[in-house]
Structure formats: structure tokens, C-alpha cells
CSV table of N, CA and C in Angstrom, one decimal:
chain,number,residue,atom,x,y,z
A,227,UNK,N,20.4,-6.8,-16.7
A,227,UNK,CA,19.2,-7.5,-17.1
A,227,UNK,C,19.0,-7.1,-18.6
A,228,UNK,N,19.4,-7.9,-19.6
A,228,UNK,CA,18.8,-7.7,-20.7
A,228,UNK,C,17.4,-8.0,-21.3
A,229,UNK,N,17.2,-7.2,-21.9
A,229,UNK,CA,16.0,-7.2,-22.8
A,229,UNK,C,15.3,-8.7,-23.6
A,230,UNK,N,14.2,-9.5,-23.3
A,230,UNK,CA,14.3,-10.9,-23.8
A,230,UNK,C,14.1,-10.6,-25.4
A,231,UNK,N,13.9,-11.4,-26.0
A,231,UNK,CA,13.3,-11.4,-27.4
A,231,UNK,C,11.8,-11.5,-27.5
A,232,UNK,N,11.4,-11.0,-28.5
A,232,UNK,CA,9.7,-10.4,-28.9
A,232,UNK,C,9.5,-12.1,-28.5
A,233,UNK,N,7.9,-11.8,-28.3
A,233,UNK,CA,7.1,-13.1,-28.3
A,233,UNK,C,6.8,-13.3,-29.9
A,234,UNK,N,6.6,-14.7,-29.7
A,234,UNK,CA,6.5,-14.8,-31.2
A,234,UNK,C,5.0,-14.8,-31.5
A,235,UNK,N,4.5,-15.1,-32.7
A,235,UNK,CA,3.1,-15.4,-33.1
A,235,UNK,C,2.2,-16.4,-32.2
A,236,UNK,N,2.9,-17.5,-32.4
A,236,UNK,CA,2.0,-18.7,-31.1
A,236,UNK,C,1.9,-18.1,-29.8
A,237,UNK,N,3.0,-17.7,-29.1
A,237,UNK,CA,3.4,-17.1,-27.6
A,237,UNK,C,1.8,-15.9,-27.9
A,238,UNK,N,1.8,-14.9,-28.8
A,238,UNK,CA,0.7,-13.9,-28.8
A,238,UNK,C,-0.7,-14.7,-28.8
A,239,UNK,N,-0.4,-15.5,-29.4
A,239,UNK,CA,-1.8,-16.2,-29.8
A,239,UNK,C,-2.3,-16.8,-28.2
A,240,UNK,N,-1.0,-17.5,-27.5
A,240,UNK,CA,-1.6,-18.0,-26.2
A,240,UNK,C,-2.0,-16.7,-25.4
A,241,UNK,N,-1.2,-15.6,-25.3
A,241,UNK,CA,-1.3,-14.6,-24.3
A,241,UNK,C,-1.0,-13.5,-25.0
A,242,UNK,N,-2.0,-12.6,-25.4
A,242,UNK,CA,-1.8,-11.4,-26.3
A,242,UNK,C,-1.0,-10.6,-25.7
A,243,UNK,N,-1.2,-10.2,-24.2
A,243,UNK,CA,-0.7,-9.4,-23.1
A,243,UNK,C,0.7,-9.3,-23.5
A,244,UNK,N,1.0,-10.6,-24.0
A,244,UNK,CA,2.5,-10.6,-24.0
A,244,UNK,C,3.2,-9.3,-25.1
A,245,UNK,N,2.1,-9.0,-26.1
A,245,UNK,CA,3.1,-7.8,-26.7
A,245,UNK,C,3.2,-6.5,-26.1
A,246,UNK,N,2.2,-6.1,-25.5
A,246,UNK,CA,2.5,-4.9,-24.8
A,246,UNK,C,3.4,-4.8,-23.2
A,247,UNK,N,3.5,-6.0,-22.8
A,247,UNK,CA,4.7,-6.5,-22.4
A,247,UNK,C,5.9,-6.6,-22.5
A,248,UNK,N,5.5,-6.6,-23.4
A,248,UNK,CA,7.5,-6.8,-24.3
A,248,UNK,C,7.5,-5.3,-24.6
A,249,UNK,N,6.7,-4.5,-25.2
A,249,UNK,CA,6.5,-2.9,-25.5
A,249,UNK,C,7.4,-2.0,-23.7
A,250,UNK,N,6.5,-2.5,-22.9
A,250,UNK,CA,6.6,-2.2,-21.4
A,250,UNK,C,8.0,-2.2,-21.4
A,251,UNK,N,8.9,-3.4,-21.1
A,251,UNK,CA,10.1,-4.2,-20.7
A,251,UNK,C,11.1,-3.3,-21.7
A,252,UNK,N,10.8,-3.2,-22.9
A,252,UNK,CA,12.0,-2.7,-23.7
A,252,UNK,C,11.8,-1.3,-23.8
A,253,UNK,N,11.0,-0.4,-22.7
A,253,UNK,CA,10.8,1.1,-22.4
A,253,UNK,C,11.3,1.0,-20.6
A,254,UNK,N,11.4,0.0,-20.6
A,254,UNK,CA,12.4,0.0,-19.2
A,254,UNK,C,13.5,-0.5,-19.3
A,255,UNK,N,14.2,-1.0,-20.1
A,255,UNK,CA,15.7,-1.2,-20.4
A,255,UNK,C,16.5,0.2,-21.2
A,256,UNK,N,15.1,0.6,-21.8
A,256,UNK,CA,16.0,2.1,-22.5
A,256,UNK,C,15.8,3.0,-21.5
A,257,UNK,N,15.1,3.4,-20.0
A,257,UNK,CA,14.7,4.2,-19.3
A,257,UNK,C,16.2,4.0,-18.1
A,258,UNK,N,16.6,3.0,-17.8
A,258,UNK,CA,17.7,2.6,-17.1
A,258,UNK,C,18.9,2.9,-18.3
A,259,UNK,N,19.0,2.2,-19.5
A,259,UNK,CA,20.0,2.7,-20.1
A,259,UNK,C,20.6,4.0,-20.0
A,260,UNK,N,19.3,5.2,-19.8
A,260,UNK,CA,19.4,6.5,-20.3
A,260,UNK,C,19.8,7.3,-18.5
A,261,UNK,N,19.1,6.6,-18.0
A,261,UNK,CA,19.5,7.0,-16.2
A,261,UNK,C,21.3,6.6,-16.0
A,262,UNK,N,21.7,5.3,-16.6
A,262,UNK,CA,22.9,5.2,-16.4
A,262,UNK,C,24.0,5.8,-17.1
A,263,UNK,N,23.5,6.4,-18.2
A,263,UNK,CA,24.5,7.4,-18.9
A,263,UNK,C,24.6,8.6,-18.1
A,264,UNK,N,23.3,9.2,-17.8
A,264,UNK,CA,23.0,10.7,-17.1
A,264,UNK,C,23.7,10.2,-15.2
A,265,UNK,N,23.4,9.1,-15.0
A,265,UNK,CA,24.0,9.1,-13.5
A,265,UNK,C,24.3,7.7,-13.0
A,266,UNK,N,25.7,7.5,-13.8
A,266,UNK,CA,26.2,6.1,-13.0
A,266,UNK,C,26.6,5.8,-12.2
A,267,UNK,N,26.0,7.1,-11.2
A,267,UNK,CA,26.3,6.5,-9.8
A,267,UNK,C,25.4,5.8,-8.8
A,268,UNK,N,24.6,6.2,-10.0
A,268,UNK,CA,23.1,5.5,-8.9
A,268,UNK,C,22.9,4.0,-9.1
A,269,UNK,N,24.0,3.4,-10.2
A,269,UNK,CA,24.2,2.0,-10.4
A,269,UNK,C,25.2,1.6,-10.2
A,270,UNK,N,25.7,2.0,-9.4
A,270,UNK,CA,27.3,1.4,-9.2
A,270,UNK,C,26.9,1.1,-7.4
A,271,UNK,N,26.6,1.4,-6.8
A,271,UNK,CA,26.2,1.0,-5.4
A,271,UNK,C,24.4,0.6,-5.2
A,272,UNK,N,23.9,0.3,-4.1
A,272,UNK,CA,22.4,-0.1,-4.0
A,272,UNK,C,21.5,1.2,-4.3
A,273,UNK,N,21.9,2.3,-4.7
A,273,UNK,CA,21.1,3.7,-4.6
A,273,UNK,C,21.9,4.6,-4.0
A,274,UNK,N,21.6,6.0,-4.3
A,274,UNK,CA,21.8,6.9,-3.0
A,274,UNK,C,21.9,7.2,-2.0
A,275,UNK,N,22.6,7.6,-1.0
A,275,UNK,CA,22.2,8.2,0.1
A,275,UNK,C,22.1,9.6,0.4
A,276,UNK,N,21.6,10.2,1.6
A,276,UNK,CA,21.3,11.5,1.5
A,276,UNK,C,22.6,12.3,1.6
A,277,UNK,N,23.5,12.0,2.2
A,277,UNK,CA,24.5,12.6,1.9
A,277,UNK,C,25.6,12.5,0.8
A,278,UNK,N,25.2,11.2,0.0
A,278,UNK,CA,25.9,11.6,-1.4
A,278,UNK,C,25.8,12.1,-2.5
A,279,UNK,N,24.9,12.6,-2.9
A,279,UNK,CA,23.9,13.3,-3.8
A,279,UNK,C,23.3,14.6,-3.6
A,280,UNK,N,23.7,15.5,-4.0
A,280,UNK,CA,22.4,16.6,-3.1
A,280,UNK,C,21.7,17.2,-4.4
A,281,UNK,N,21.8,16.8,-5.5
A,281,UNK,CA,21.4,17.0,-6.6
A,281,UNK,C,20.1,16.2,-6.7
A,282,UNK,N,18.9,17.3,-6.5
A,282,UNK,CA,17.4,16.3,-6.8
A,282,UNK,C,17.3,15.7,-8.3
A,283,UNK,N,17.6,16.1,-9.0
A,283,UNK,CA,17.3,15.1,-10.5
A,283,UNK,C,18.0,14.1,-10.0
A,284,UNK,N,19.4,13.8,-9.7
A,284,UNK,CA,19.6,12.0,-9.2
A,284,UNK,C,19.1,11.4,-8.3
A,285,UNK,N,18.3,12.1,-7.4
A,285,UNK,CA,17.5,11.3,-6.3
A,285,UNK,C,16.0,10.8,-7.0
A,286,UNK,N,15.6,11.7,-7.8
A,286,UNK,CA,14.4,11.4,-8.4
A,286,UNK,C,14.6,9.9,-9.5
A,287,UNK,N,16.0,10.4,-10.2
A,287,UNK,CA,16.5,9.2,-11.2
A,287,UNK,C,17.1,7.9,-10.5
A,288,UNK,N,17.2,7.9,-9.3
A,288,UNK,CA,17.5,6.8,-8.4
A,288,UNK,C,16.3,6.0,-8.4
A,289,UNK,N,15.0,6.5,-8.1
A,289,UNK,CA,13.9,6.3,-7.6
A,289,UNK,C,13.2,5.9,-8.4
A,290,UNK,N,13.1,6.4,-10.1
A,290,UNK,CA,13.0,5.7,-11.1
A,290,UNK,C,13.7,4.1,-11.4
A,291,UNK,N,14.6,4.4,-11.5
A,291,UNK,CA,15.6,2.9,-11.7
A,291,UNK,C,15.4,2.2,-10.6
A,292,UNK,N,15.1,2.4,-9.3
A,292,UNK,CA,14.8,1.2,-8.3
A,292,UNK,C,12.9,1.1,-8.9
A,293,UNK,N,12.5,1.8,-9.2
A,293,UNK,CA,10.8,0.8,-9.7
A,293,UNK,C,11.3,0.8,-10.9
A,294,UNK,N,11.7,0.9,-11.6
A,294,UNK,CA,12.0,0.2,-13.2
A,294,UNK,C,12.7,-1.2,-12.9
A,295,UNK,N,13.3,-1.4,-11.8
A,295,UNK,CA,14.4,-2.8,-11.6
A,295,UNK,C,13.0,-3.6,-10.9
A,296,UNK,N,12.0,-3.1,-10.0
A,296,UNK,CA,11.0,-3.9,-9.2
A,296,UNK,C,10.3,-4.5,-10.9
A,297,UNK,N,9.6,-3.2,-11.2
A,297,UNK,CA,8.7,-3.6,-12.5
A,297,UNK,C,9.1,-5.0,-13.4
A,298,UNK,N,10.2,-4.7,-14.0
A,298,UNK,CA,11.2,-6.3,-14.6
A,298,UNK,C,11.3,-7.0,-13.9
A,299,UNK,N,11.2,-6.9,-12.7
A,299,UNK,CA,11.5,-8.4,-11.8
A,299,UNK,C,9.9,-8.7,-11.7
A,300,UNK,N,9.1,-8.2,-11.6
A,300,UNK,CA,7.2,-8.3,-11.8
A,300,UNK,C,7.0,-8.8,-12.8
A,301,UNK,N,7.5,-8.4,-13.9
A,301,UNK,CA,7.0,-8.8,-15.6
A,301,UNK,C,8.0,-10.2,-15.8
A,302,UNK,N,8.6,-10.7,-15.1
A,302,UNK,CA,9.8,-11.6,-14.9
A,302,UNK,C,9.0,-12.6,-14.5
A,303,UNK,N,8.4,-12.0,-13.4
A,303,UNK,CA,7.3,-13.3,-12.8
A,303,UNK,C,6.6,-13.4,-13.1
A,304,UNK,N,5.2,-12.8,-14.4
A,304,UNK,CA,4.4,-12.7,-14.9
A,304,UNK,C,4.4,-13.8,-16.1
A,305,UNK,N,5.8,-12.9,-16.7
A,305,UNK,CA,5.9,-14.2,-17.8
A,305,UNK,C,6.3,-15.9,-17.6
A,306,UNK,N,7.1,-16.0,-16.4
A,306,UNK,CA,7.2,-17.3,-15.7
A,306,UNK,C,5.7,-17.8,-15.5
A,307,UNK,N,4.9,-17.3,-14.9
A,307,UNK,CA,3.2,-17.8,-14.4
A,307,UNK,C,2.9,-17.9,-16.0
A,308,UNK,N,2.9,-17.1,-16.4
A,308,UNK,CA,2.2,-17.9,-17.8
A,308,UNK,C,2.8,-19.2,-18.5
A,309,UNK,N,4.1,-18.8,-18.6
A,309,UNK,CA,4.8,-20.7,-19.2
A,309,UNK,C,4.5,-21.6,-18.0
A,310,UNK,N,3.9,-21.5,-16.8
A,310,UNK,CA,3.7,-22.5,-16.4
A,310,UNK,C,2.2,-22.8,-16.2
A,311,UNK,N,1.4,-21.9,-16.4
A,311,UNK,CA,0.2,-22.3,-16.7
A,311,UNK,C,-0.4,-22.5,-18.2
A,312,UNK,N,0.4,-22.1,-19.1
A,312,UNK,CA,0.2,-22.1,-20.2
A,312,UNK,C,-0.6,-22.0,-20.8
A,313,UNK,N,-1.1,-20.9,-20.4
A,313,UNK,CA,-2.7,-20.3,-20.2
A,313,UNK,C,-2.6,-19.0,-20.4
A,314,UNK,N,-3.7,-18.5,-20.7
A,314,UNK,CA,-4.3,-17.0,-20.3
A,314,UNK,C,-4.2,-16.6,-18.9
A,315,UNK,N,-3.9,-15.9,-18.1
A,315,UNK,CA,-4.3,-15.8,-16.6
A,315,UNK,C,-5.6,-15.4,-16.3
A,316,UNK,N,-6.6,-15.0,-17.1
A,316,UNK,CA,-7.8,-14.6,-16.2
A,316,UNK,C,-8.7,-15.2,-17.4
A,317,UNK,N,-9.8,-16.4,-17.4
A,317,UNK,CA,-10.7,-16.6,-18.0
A,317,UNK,C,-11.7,-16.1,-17.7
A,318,UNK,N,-11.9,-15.2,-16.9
A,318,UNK,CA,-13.3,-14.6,-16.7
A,318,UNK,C,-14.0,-13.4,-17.5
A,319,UNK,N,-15.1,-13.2,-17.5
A,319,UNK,CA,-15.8,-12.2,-18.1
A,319,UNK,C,-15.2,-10.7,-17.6
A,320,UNK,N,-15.1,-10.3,-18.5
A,320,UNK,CA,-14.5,-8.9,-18.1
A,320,UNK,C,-14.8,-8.1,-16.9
A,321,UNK,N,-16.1,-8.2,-16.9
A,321,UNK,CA,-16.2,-7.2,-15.5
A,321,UNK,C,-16.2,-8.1,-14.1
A,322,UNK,N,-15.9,-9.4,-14.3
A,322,UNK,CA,-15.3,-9.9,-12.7
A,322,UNK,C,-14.1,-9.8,-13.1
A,323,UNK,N,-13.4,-9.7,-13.9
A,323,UNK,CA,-11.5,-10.0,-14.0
A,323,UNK,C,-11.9,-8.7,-13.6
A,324,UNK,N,-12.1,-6.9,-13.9
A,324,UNK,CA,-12.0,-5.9,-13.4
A,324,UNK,C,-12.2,-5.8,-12.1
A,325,UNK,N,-13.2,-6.5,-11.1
A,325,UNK,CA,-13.2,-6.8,-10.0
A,325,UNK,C,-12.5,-7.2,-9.1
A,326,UNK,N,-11.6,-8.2,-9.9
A,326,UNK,CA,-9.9,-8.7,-9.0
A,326,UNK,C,-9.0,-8.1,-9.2
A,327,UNK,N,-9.1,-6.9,-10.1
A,327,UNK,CA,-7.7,-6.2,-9.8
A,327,UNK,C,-7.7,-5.7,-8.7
């Protein structure tokens, strides 16, 4: 999964979110980059198992890379809902949008 390209000026202008987003996304492609230099074995199959590993830093760094892979596939669908609403996601006054989280 590569890293997309910055939002541009219009894209911020419709959804500001979108730069700290992109901030997010390209601290999770270097967080996986750096997991798969230190342990590529936790990407070469679906994860760990308990008997392949008995080294806790690769279980913990397994466990990072499977929520850094969930997170991108989230901000994946986040930015898809916005090109198709082409909208802001939450017009409401601040403290009901705080309410729906």
C-alpha cells in the first residue's frame, strides 16, 4: 500500500481533515516501513504465531503493523465517503458532532 499524494489546496478547502490525514497515513507507511526492515517476517505470512516467534518485540511489532494495516484501510474509507459526498462529513455544531463520536 503506498502512500497517496498530499491533498491539494481545493481538496483542503473542501475537507481540512484531509491534511492531518495525509500527516496520519504517511506516519503509518514509515511505521510499517521501519517494522519491515527490523522484522520481515511479520510480513511475509498473515502475522505470527506463538510458536514462531518467541521474541516479544516481534509480537508487539506484529500487532502494530496489523492496526497500522486496519487504520489505512479506515482512512481508505474515510477518504472514499468524502469523494462521494463531497462534502464535509459532519455539519453540525461542535458539541452535537462531539456527541456522535
Amino acid at each position: 500500500m503506498e502512500p497517496l499524494p498530499l491533498p491539494t489546496p481545493p481538496e483542503l478547502d473542501e475537507a481540512p481533515e484531509r491534511a492531518i490525514l495525509a500527516a496520519l497515513e504517511a506516519t503509518l507507511h514509515l511505521t510499517m516501513a521501519t517494522l519491515a526492515a527490523d522484522y520481515p517476517e511479520i510480513f511475509e505470512t498473515e502475522g505470527l504465531r506463538e510458536t514462531e516467534h518467541p521474541f516479544l518485540p516481534a509480537w508487539v511489532a506484529d500487532a502494530i503493523a496489523s492496526q497500522s494495516r486496519a487504520l489505512l484501510d479506515t482512512l481508505e474509507t474515510y477518504r472514499h465517503a468524502l469523494e462521494v459526498n463531497n462534502r464535509r462529513p459532519a455539519q453540525l455544531p461542535a458539541d452535537d458532532f462531539l456527541k456522535n463520536l
